[in-house]
Tab-separated table of C-alpha atoms in Angstrom:
chain	number	residue	atom	x	y	z
A	1	MET	CA	-5.217	-0.179	111.056
A	2	ALA	CA	-1.513	1.101	110.865
A	3	VAL	CA	-1.121	1.132	114.433
A	4	SER	CA	1.641	-1.163	115.893
A	5	GLY	CA	4.099	-1.355	118.715
A	6	GLN	CA	6.730	-2.629	116.258
A	7	ALA	CA	9.076	-0.318	114.189
A	8	ASP	CA	8.189	-2.242	111.030
A	9	SER	CA	9.671	-1.412	107.640
A	10	ARG	CA	6.806	0.709	106.546
A	11	GLY	CA	7.559	2.983	109.831
A	12	MET	CA	10.846	3.104	108.954
A	13	ARG	CA	10.565	4.180	105.339
A	14	ARG	CA	8.143	6.899	106.462
A	15	ARG	CA	10.557	8.251	108.935
A	16	GLY	CA	13.295	8.307	106.452
A	17	LEU	CA	10.929	10.172	104.271
A	18	LEU	CA	10.269	12.723	106.642
A	19	ARG	CA	14.125	13.035	107.439
A	20	ALA	CA	14.525	13.652	103.696
A	21	ALA	CA	11.844	16.348	103.742
A	22	LEU	CA	13.483	18.238	106.532
A	23	PRO	CA	15.867	20.195	104.151
A	24	LEU	CA	12.993	20.859	101.896
A	25	GLY	CA	10.906	22.438	104.620
A	26	ALA	CA	13.741	24.599	105.532
A	27	THR	CA	14.263	25.935	102.052
A	28	ALA	CA	10.447	26.730	101.750
A	29	THR	CA	10.310	28.397	105.123
A	30	ALA	CA	13.458	30.515	104.221
A	31	LEU	CA	11.579	32.089	101.419
A	32	GLY	CA	10.158	34.829	103.707
A	33	ALA	CA	6.500	35.686	104.717
A	34	TRP	CA	4.733	37.653	101.720
A	35	PRO	CA	6.808	37.033	98.348
A	36	ALA	CA	5.486	38.591	95.310
A	37	THR	CA	3.402	35.767	93.374
A	38	ALA	CA	2.285	34.563	89.971
A	39	THR	CA	-1.138	35.895	90.795
A	40	GLY	CA	0.203	39.321	89.901
A	41	ASN	CA	-0.275	40.324	93.574
A	42	SER	CA	2.706	42.334	94.969
A	43	PRO	CA	3.530	42.372	98.582
A	44	ALA	CA	2.493	46.120	98.940
A	45	ALA	CA	-1.018	45.019	97.814
A	46	ALA	CA	-1.307	42.753	100.757
A	47	PRO	CA	-3.528	43.234	103.801
A	48	VAL	CA	-1.953	44.412	106.954
A	49	ARG	CA	-1.370	41.279	108.909
A	50	ARG	CA	-0.746	40.816	112.590
A	51	SER	CA	2.523	38.660	113.450
A	52	ARG	CA	0.067	36.003	114.922
A	53	ASP	CA	-3.193	35.893	112.935
A	54	ARG	CA	-3.628	32.318	111.591
A	55	ILE	CA	-5.999	29.671	112.874
A	56	ASP	CA	-5.292	26.014	112.403
A	57	VAL	CA	-8.143	24.035	112.101
A	58	HIS	CA	-6.395	20.408	111.628
A	59	CYS	CA	-3.703	19.506	114.554
A	60	HIS	CA	-3.565	17.011	117.319
A	61	LEU	CA	-3.139	16.757	120.911
A	62	ILE	CA	-1.639	13.884	122.864
A	63	PRO	CA	-1.952	14.451	126.465
A	64	ASP	CA	0.332	12.305	128.754
A	65	PHE	CA	-2.395	9.933	130.181
A	66	TYR	CA	-3.431	9.129	126.439
A	67	ARG	CA	-0.027	8.349	125.591
A	68	ARG	CA	0.607	6.312	128.529
A	69	SER	CA	-2.825	4.262	127.366
A	70	LEU	CA	-1.413	3.887	124.260
A	71	THR	CA	1.998	2.351	125.137
A	72	ALA	CA	0.208	0.070	127.669
A	73	HIS	CA	-1.622	-1.373	124.710
A	74	GLY	CA	1.311	-1.621	122.496
A	75	VAL	CA	0.784	1.350	120.403
A	76	THR	CA	3.841	3.333	119.982
A	77	GLU	CA	3.421	4.008	116.329
A	78	ILE	CA	0.783	5.766	114.380
A	79	GLY	CA	0.673	5.638	110.688
A	80	GLY	CA	4.217	4.252	110.642
A	81	VAL	CA	5.783	6.839	112.806
A	82	PRO	CA	6.201	7.168	116.672
A	83	VAL	CA	3.683	8.659	118.441
A	84	PRO	CA	5.443	12.635	118.329
A	85	ALA	CA	6.083	14.537	121.335
A	86	TRP	CA	3.139	16.960	122.456
A	87	SER	CA	2.361	19.104	125.351
A	88	PRO	CA	0.594	22.514	125.638
A	89	ALA	CA	3.961	24.265	125.533
A	90	LEU	CA	5.198	22.634	122.658
A	91	ALA	CA	2.089	23.804	120.864
A	92	VAL	CA	2.301	27.216	121.888
A	93	GLY	CA	5.802	27.496	120.804
A	94	PHE	CA	4.956	26.016	117.143
A	95	MET	CA	2.089	28.630	116.951
A	96	ASN	CA	4.371	31.338	117.773
A	97	ARG	CA	7.137	30.364	115.428
A	98	TYR	CA	4.565	30.191	112.583
A	99	GLY	CA	2.121	33.221	113.133
A	100	ILE	CA	-0.610	31.033	114.490
A	101	GLN	CA	-3.018	32.473	116.885
A	102	THR	CA	-5.064	29.444	117.810
A	103	GLN	CA	-5.116	25.468	116.985
A	104	VAL	CA	-8.511	23.682	117.044
A	105	VAL	CA	-6.937	20.301	118.175
A	106	SER	CA	-8.436	16.908	117.559
A	107	VAL	CA	-7.493	13.179	118.304
A	108	SER	CA	-5.796	11.236	115.549
A	109	GLU	CA	-5.835	7.803	114.481
A	110	PRO	CA	-6.366	5.476	116.517
A	111	GLY	CA	-8.658	7.649	118.727
A	112	VAL	CA	-10.057	4.972	121.382
A	113	THR	CA	-10.403	2.306	118.956
A	114	TYR	CA	-7.510	0.426	120.146
A	115	LEU	CA	-9.482	-0.306	123.537
A	116	SER	CA	-11.560	-3.628	123.285
A	117	SER	CA	-13.961	-2.640	125.804
A	118	ALA	CA	-16.921	-0.328	125.123
A	119	LYS	CA	-16.806	0.851	128.776
A	120	ASP	CA	-12.915	1.797	128.298
A	121	ARG	CA	-13.638	3.497	125.147
A	122	VAL	CA	-16.328	5.611	126.796
A	123	ALA	CA	-14.129	6.613	129.512
A	124	MET	CA	-11.269	7.533	127.637
A	125	ALA	CA	-13.158	9.631	125.236
A	126	GLN	CA	-14.744	11.444	128.149
A	127	SER	CA	-11.358	12.064	129.818
A	128	LEU	CA	-9.841	13.381	126.508
A	129	ASN	CA	-12.776	15.904	125.785
A	130	THR	CA	-13.077	16.988	129.406
A	131	TYR	CA	-9.140	17.592	129.164
A	132	THR	CA	-9.491	19.506	125.970
A	133	SER	CA	-12.097	21.549	127.190
A	134	ARG	CA	-11.103	22.223	130.792
A	135	ASP	CA	-7.195	22.399	130.016
A	136	LEU	CA	-6.960	24.003	126.513
A	137	VAL	CA	-10.186	25.448	125.228
A	138	HIS	CA	-11.655	27.027	128.263
A	139	THR	CA	-8.258	27.118	130.370
A	140	THR	CA	-7.936	30.052	132.896
A	141	SER	CA	-4.254	29.877	132.334
A	142	GLY	CA	-3.106	33.421	131.058
A	143	HIS	CA	-0.384	31.236	128.957
A	144	LEU	CA	-2.876	29.038	127.108
A	145	LYS	CA	-5.920	31.195	127.031
A	146	GLY	CA	-7.063	31.792	123.678
A	147	ARG	CA	-4.715	29.444	122.002
A	148	PHE	CA	-6.808	26.110	121.508
A	149	GLY	CA	-10.228	25.381	120.132
A	150	GLY	CA	-11.287	21.569	120.243
A	151	PHE	CA	-12.791	18.883	118.247
A	152	ALA	CA	-14.579	15.949	120.438
A	153	VAL	CA	-13.356	12.487	119.994
A	154	LEU	CA	-16.192	9.870	120.038
A	155	PRO	CA	-16.066	6.400	121.729
A	156	LEU	CA	-16.451	4.398	118.698
A	157	GLY	CA	-14.554	1.170	118.250
A	158	GLU	CA	-13.142	-1.109	115.213
A	159	THR	CA	-16.556	-2.886	115.272
A	160	VAL	CA	-19.131	-0.392	115.156
A	161	ASP	CA	-22.531	-1.323	116.657
A	162	GLU	CA	-25.771	0.166	118.087
A	163	GLN	CA	-24.118	0.408	121.606
A	164	ASP	CA	-21.148	2.117	120.437
A	165	VAL	CA	-23.422	4.595	118.153
A	166	SER	CA	-25.559	5.183	121.239
A	167	HIS	CA	-22.585	6.094	123.331
A	168	ALA	CA	-21.187	8.238	120.575
A	169	VAL	CA	-24.452	10.104	120.317
A	170	THR	CA	-24.273	10.799	124.254
A	171	GLU	CA	-20.702	12.010	124.400
A	172	ALA	CA	-21.040	14.238	120.992
A	173	ARG	CA	-24.384	16.095	122.914
A	174	ARG	CA	-22.242	16.246	126.044
A	175	ALA	CA	-18.979	17.509	124.360
A	176	VAL	CA	-20.820	20.231	122.330
A	177	ARG	CA	-23.293	21.336	125.242
A	178	GLU	CA	-21.798	20.873	128.322
A	179	LEU	CA	-18.092	20.910	127.551
A	180	LYS	CA	-18.491	23.681	124.811
A	181	LEU	CA	-16.094	22.177	122.420
A	182	ASP	CA	-16.084	23.648	118.906
A	183	GLY	CA	-17.171	20.644	117.027
A	184	VAL	CA	-16.926	16.603	116.508
A	185	GLY	CA	-14.135	14.608	115.172
A	186	ILE	CA	-14.842	11.288	113.212
A	187	PHE	CA	-12.934	8.895	111.221
A	188	SER	CA	-13.243	8.254	107.497
A	189	SER	CA	-14.171	4.665	108.463
A	190	TYR	CA	-14.242	2.215	111.516
A	191	GLY	CA	-12.905	-1.433	110.551
A	192	GLY	CA	-14.074	-1.162	107.110
A	193	THR	CA	-17.490	0.739	107.980
A	194	TYR	CA	-17.867	3.926	106.431
A	195	LEU	CA	-20.037	7.036	107.659
A	196	GLY	CA	-23.022	6.354	105.185
A	197	ASP	CA	-23.649	3.175	106.557
A	198	PRO	CA	-27.085	3.095	108.526
A	199	VAL	CA	-25.541	2.154	111.899
A	200	PHE	CA	-24.469	5.729	111.969
A	201	ALA	CA	-27.942	7.080	111.390
A	202	PRO	CA	-28.757	7.937	115.073
A	203	LEU	CA	-25.459	9.818	115.331
A	204	MET	CA	-25.841	11.720	112.087
A	205	LYS	CA	-29.043	12.887	113.448
A	206	ALA	CA	-27.632	14.007	116.578
A	207	LEU	CA	-24.798	15.930	114.841
A	208	ASP	CA	-27.617	17.574	112.738
A	209	ASP	CA	-29.587	18.449	115.623
A	210	LEU	CA	-26.452	20.086	117.227
A	211	GLY	CA	-25.745	21.851	113.780
A	212	ALA	CA	-22.070	20.552	114.364
A	213	MET	CA	-18.933	21.187	112.707
A	214	VAL	CA	-17.667	17.555	112.040
A	215	PHE	CA	-13.835	17.033	111.003
A	216	ILE	CA	-13.529	13.921	108.944
A	217	HIS	CA	-9.905	12.663	109.790
A	218	PRO	CA	-8.653	9.786	107.558
A	219	SER	CA	-7.958	6.188	108.977
A	220	THR	CA	-5.838	3.425	107.544
A	221	PRO	CA	-8.294	1.208	105.631
A	222	GLN	CA	-8.379	-2.439	106.897
A	223	SER	CA	-6.822	-3.940	103.835
A	224	TYR	CA	-4.848	-2.185	100.978
A	225	PRO	CA	-2.234	-3.086	98.590
A	226	ASP	CA	1.213	-2.919	100.020
A	227	LEU	CA	3.209	-0.753	97.672
A	228	GLY	CA	6.145	-0.706	99.883
A	229	LEU	CA	5.330	3.048	100.976
A	230	PRO	CA	3.681	4.312	104.124
A	231	PRO	CA	0.098	4.646	103.854
A	232	PHE	CA	0.058	8.095	104.879
A	233	LEU	CA	1.141	9.028	101.624
A	234	TYR	CA	-1.956	7.968	99.757
A	235	GLU	CA	-4.309	5.585	101.698
A	236	PHE	CA	-5.202	8.258	103.822
A	237	THR	CA	-6.364	10.680	101.119
A	238	PHE	CA	-7.978	7.526	99.536
A	239	ASP	CA	-9.947	6.589	102.448
A	240	THR	CA	-11.284	10.187	103.125
A	241	THR	CA	-12.526	10.122	99.301
A	242	ARG	CA	-14.334	6.887	100.043
A	243	ALA	CA	-16.045	8.388	103.036
A	244	LEU	CA	-17.234	11.358	101.240
A	245	VAL	CA	-18.546	9.697	98.003
A	246	ASN	CA	-20.036	7.092	100.281
A	247	MET	CA	-22.195	9.702	102.391
A	248	LEU	CA	-23.089	11.150	98.883
A	249	TYR	CA	-24.850	7.936	97.698
A	250	LYS	CA	-26.201	6.949	101.068
A	251	GLY	CA	-28.002	10.479	101.157
A	252	VAL	CA	-26.325	11.769	104.395
A	253	TYR	CA	-25.963	15.060	103.010
A	254	ARG	CA	-29.396	15.212	101.915
A	255	ARG	CA	-31.126	14.103	105.040
A	256	PHE	CA	-28.790	16.092	107.498
A	257	PRO	CA	-28.222	19.174	106.105
A	258	ARG	CA	-27.291	21.250	109.270
A	259	ILE	CA	-24.198	19.281	109.554
A	260	ARG	CA	-21.094	21.299	108.326
A	261	TRP	CA	-18.418	19.043	107.220
A	262	LEU	CA	-14.566	19.715	107.126
A	263	ALA	CA	-12.581	17.122	105.113
A	264	ALA	CA	-8.904	16.548	106.002
A	265	HIS	CA	-6.068	17.121	103.638
A	266	ALA	CA	-8.106	18.877	100.938
A	267	GLY	CA	-10.746	16.314	100.929
A	268	GLY	CA	-8.202	13.682	99.606
A	269	THR	CA	-8.792	12.941	96.302
A	270	LEU	CA	-12.358	14.060	96.106
A	271	PRO	CA	-11.804	17.740	94.185
A	272	TYR	CA	-9.829	16.026	91.427
A	273	ILE	CA	-12.598	13.329	90.748
A	274	SER	CA	-15.461	15.154	92.073
A	275	TYR	CA	-17.331	15.255	88.467
A	276	ARG	CA	-16.699	11.649	88.205
A	277	THR	CA	-17.938	10.487	91.673
A	278	SER	CA	-21.165	12.667	90.867
A	279	LEU	CA	-22.190	10.944	87.657
A	280	LEU	CA	-24.760	8.339	89.307
A	281	THR	CA	-26.663	11.434	90.732
A	282	LEU	CA	-28.679	11.844	87.555
A	283	THR	CA	-28.222	15.539	86.989
A	284	PRO	CA	-25.085	15.134	85.004
A	285	ALA	CA	-26.545	12.465	83.017
A	286	ILE	CA	-29.472	14.366	82.051
A	287	ALA	CA	-27.378	17.609	81.493
A	288	GLN	CA	-25.250	15.712	79.167
A	289	GLN	CA	-28.128	14.452	77.144
A	290	LEU	CA	-29.832	17.948	77.054
A	291	GLY	CA	-26.543	19.530	76.092
A	292	ALA	CA	-27.184	21.984	78.902
A	293	ALA	CA	-24.159	23.816	79.590
A	294	GLY	CA	-23.177	24.386	83.223
A	295	LEU	CA	-25.236	21.649	84.509
A	296	ASP	CA	-23.145	18.595	84.024
A	297	ASP	CA	-21.049	19.474	87.215
A	298	SER	CA	-19.869	17.949	90.694
A	299	SER	CA	-22.752	17.465	93.327
A	300	PRO	CA	-23.858	20.560	94.833
A	301	SER	CA	-23.025	18.470	98.178
A	302	PHE	CA	-19.209	18.367	97.712
A	303	ARG	CA	-19.497	22.110	96.917
A	304	LYS	CA	-20.966	22.700	100.145
A	305	LEU	CA	-18.276	20.779	102.208
A	306	PHE	CA	-15.183	22.457	103.813
A	307	TYR	CA	-11.543	21.484	102.923
A	308	ASP	CA	-8.373	22.116	104.807
A	309	THR	CA	-4.980	22.903	103.653
A	310	ALA	CA	-2.974	20.393	105.690
A	311	LEU	CA	-0.409	18.493	103.610
A	312	SER	CA	-1.953	19.946	100.411
A	313	PRO	CA	-0.797	23.588	100.254
A	314	ALA	CA	0.470	23.148	96.706
A	315	PRO	CA	-1.508	24.516	93.802
A	316	GLN	CA	-2.245	21.184	92.078
A	317	ALA	CA	-4.499	20.745	95.289
A	318	MET	CA	-5.615	24.021	96.097
A	319	LYS	CA	-6.425	25.041	92.620
A	320	SER	CA	-8.912	22.089	92.347
A	321	VAL	CA	-10.358	22.699	95.747
A	322	ARG	CA	-10.773	26.168	94.881
A	323	GLU	CA	-12.582	25.355	91.632
A	324	LEU	CA	-14.954	22.825	93.349
A	325	ALA	CA	-16.027	24.712	96.251
A	326	GLY	CA	-14.606	28.556	96.248
A	327	THR	CA	-11.923	30.128	98.456
A	328	GLU	CA	-14.683	30.748	101.449
A	329	HIS	CA	-14.607	26.814	101.988
A	330	ILE	CA	-10.931	26.340	102.288
A	331	LEU	CA	-9.588	26.454	105.884
A	332	PHE	CA	-5.830	26.694	106.867
A	333	ALA	CA	-4.215	23.553	108.773
A	334	THR	CA	-0.813	21.957	109.607
A	335	ASP	CA	-1.433	18.474	110.841
A	336	TRP	CA	1.026	19.273	113.566
A	337	PRO	CA	2.716	17.587	115.648
A	338	PHE	CA	2.645	14.652	113.192
A	339	THR	CA	4.184	17.068	110.546
A	340	SER	CA	7.020	18.473	112.914
A	341	ALA	CA	9.646	17.299	110.450
A	342	LEU	CA	8.445	19.757	107.624
A	343	PHE	CA	8.422	22.739	110.003
A	344	PRO	CA	12.257	23.319	111.184
A	345	ALA	CA	12.279	26.983	111.019
A	346	ALA	CA	10.246	29.868	111.797
A	347	GLY	CA	8.137	32.017	108.978
A	348	ASP	CA	5.441	31.225	106.714
A	349	PRO	CA	4.082	27.870	107.223
A	350	ALA	CA	2.642	27.308	103.774
A	351	PRO	CA	4.319	29.599	101.224
A	352	GLN	CA	2.903	27.637	98.327
A	353	LEU	CA	-0.469	28.893	99.139
A	354	ASP	CA	0.711	32.169	97.274
A	355	GLU	CA	0.647	30.302	94.088
A	356	THR	CA	-3.016	29.986	94.532
A	357	PHE	CA	-4.119	32.765	96.499
A	358	SER	CA	-4.131	36.506	96.646
A	359	PRO	CA	-3.002	38.070	99.884
A	360	ALA	CA	-6.626	39.083	100.713
A	361	GLU	CA	-7.651	35.502	99.725
A	362	ARG	CA	-4.866	33.882	101.964
A	363	LEU	CA	-6.046	36.165	104.943
A	364	ALA	CA	-9.431	34.576	104.394
A	365	VAL	CA	-8.101	30.884	104.123
A	366	GLU	CA	-5.916	31.363	106.980
A	367	ARG	CA	-8.094	33.299	109.363
A	368	SER	CA	-11.546	34.737	108.446
A	369	ASN	CA	-13.172	31.711	106.939
A	370	ALA	CA	-12.529	29.636	110.447
A	371	LEU	CA	-13.665	32.424	112.349
A	372	ALA	CA	-17.058	32.417	110.440
A	373	GLN	CA	-17.103	28.613	110.971
A	374	PHE	CA	-16.546	28.784	114.629
A	375	PRO	CA	-18.028	31.513	115.909
A	376	ALA	CA	-17.698	30.499	119.830
A	377	LEU	CA	-13.954	30.378	119.166
A	378	ALA	CA	-14.173	33.915	117.425
A	379	ALA	CA	-15.729	35.039	120.603
A	380	ARG	CA	-13.296	33.439	123.014
A	381	ILE	CA	-10.374	35.080	121.380
A	382	GLY	CA	-12.298	38.519	120.587
A	383	ALA	CA	-12.109	38.118	116.848
A	384	ASP	CA	-13.967	40.078	114.408
A	385	ARG	CA	-15.607	37.339	112.171
A	386	ALA	CA	-16.329	39.951	109.066
């Protein structure tokens, strides 16, 4: 777990990289909102957009009581960077600068895994989820109303056991049924235990019963080769990939078909290697032997997943995701506030998307796809899901 109270060398390197990215972000956002693109779509062909219509499905909240708890337990850095500033007002300011109507917030690594007591993990998860529901998602504040959706955090620890999973089941049900949150957040792994492990089966059954949208956020794996670079650059993507492939071969997608999975950061490396990682599912092998064109393809389970654009708007990632799952399975995301240094100026938050999507497709990626998958959110903001 790359969570530390020390400003170690890896953290310093990551901060340096983010500082170096600042002028690049300024250049990108200065390009304007809707330039002509290589797809042949001119600005005149773009659908009429409001100044604030994006739905950001991957961003984080760090309320003060959670920050104080992290600090009290020696957690002052996450993924090698200091815990960033966050408040509802800062979030709304960010949204207003970048044409974002609503953020669907979640708790990033470490979640509540830094707490050693199961009782403490339950209490903190309950506090975070209640806060998200009461003060953000279902707030009566005119300034904040309609600006937030939310994924629940689960009281899972570094060492997952039956008790932890039982508590997670209870909290997932409370969060979705009572607190009316928009889905559930879960990490790619917990202390080296991946989501296809049988210990998670009761939780998967509960999430399937709820028909939940489940957001998979990466975690830093327990052991990884230290290449002298911060793990968020590559290990986060690798751990997401491990989780998605693990669930395929453990039968999670097949046994729990009502769960809708949202994979962070364009699914890690999965779209690029989806064919290779599907080879043991028999259909590709049989198709190759028979010479049946079109059947030797990636697993249908991977095509049913949803993928966000956070830190992955460039065509190298987006075209691969589009080829795998189609435009309708791609949702806009920023990973704010951990990516604050990448957004120094107002304007288009992801101009690279124009290299993959037409203006109409961008509108789907940045708005209507999310509204279709989060119907309660669409109802709260009075949006047309069509």
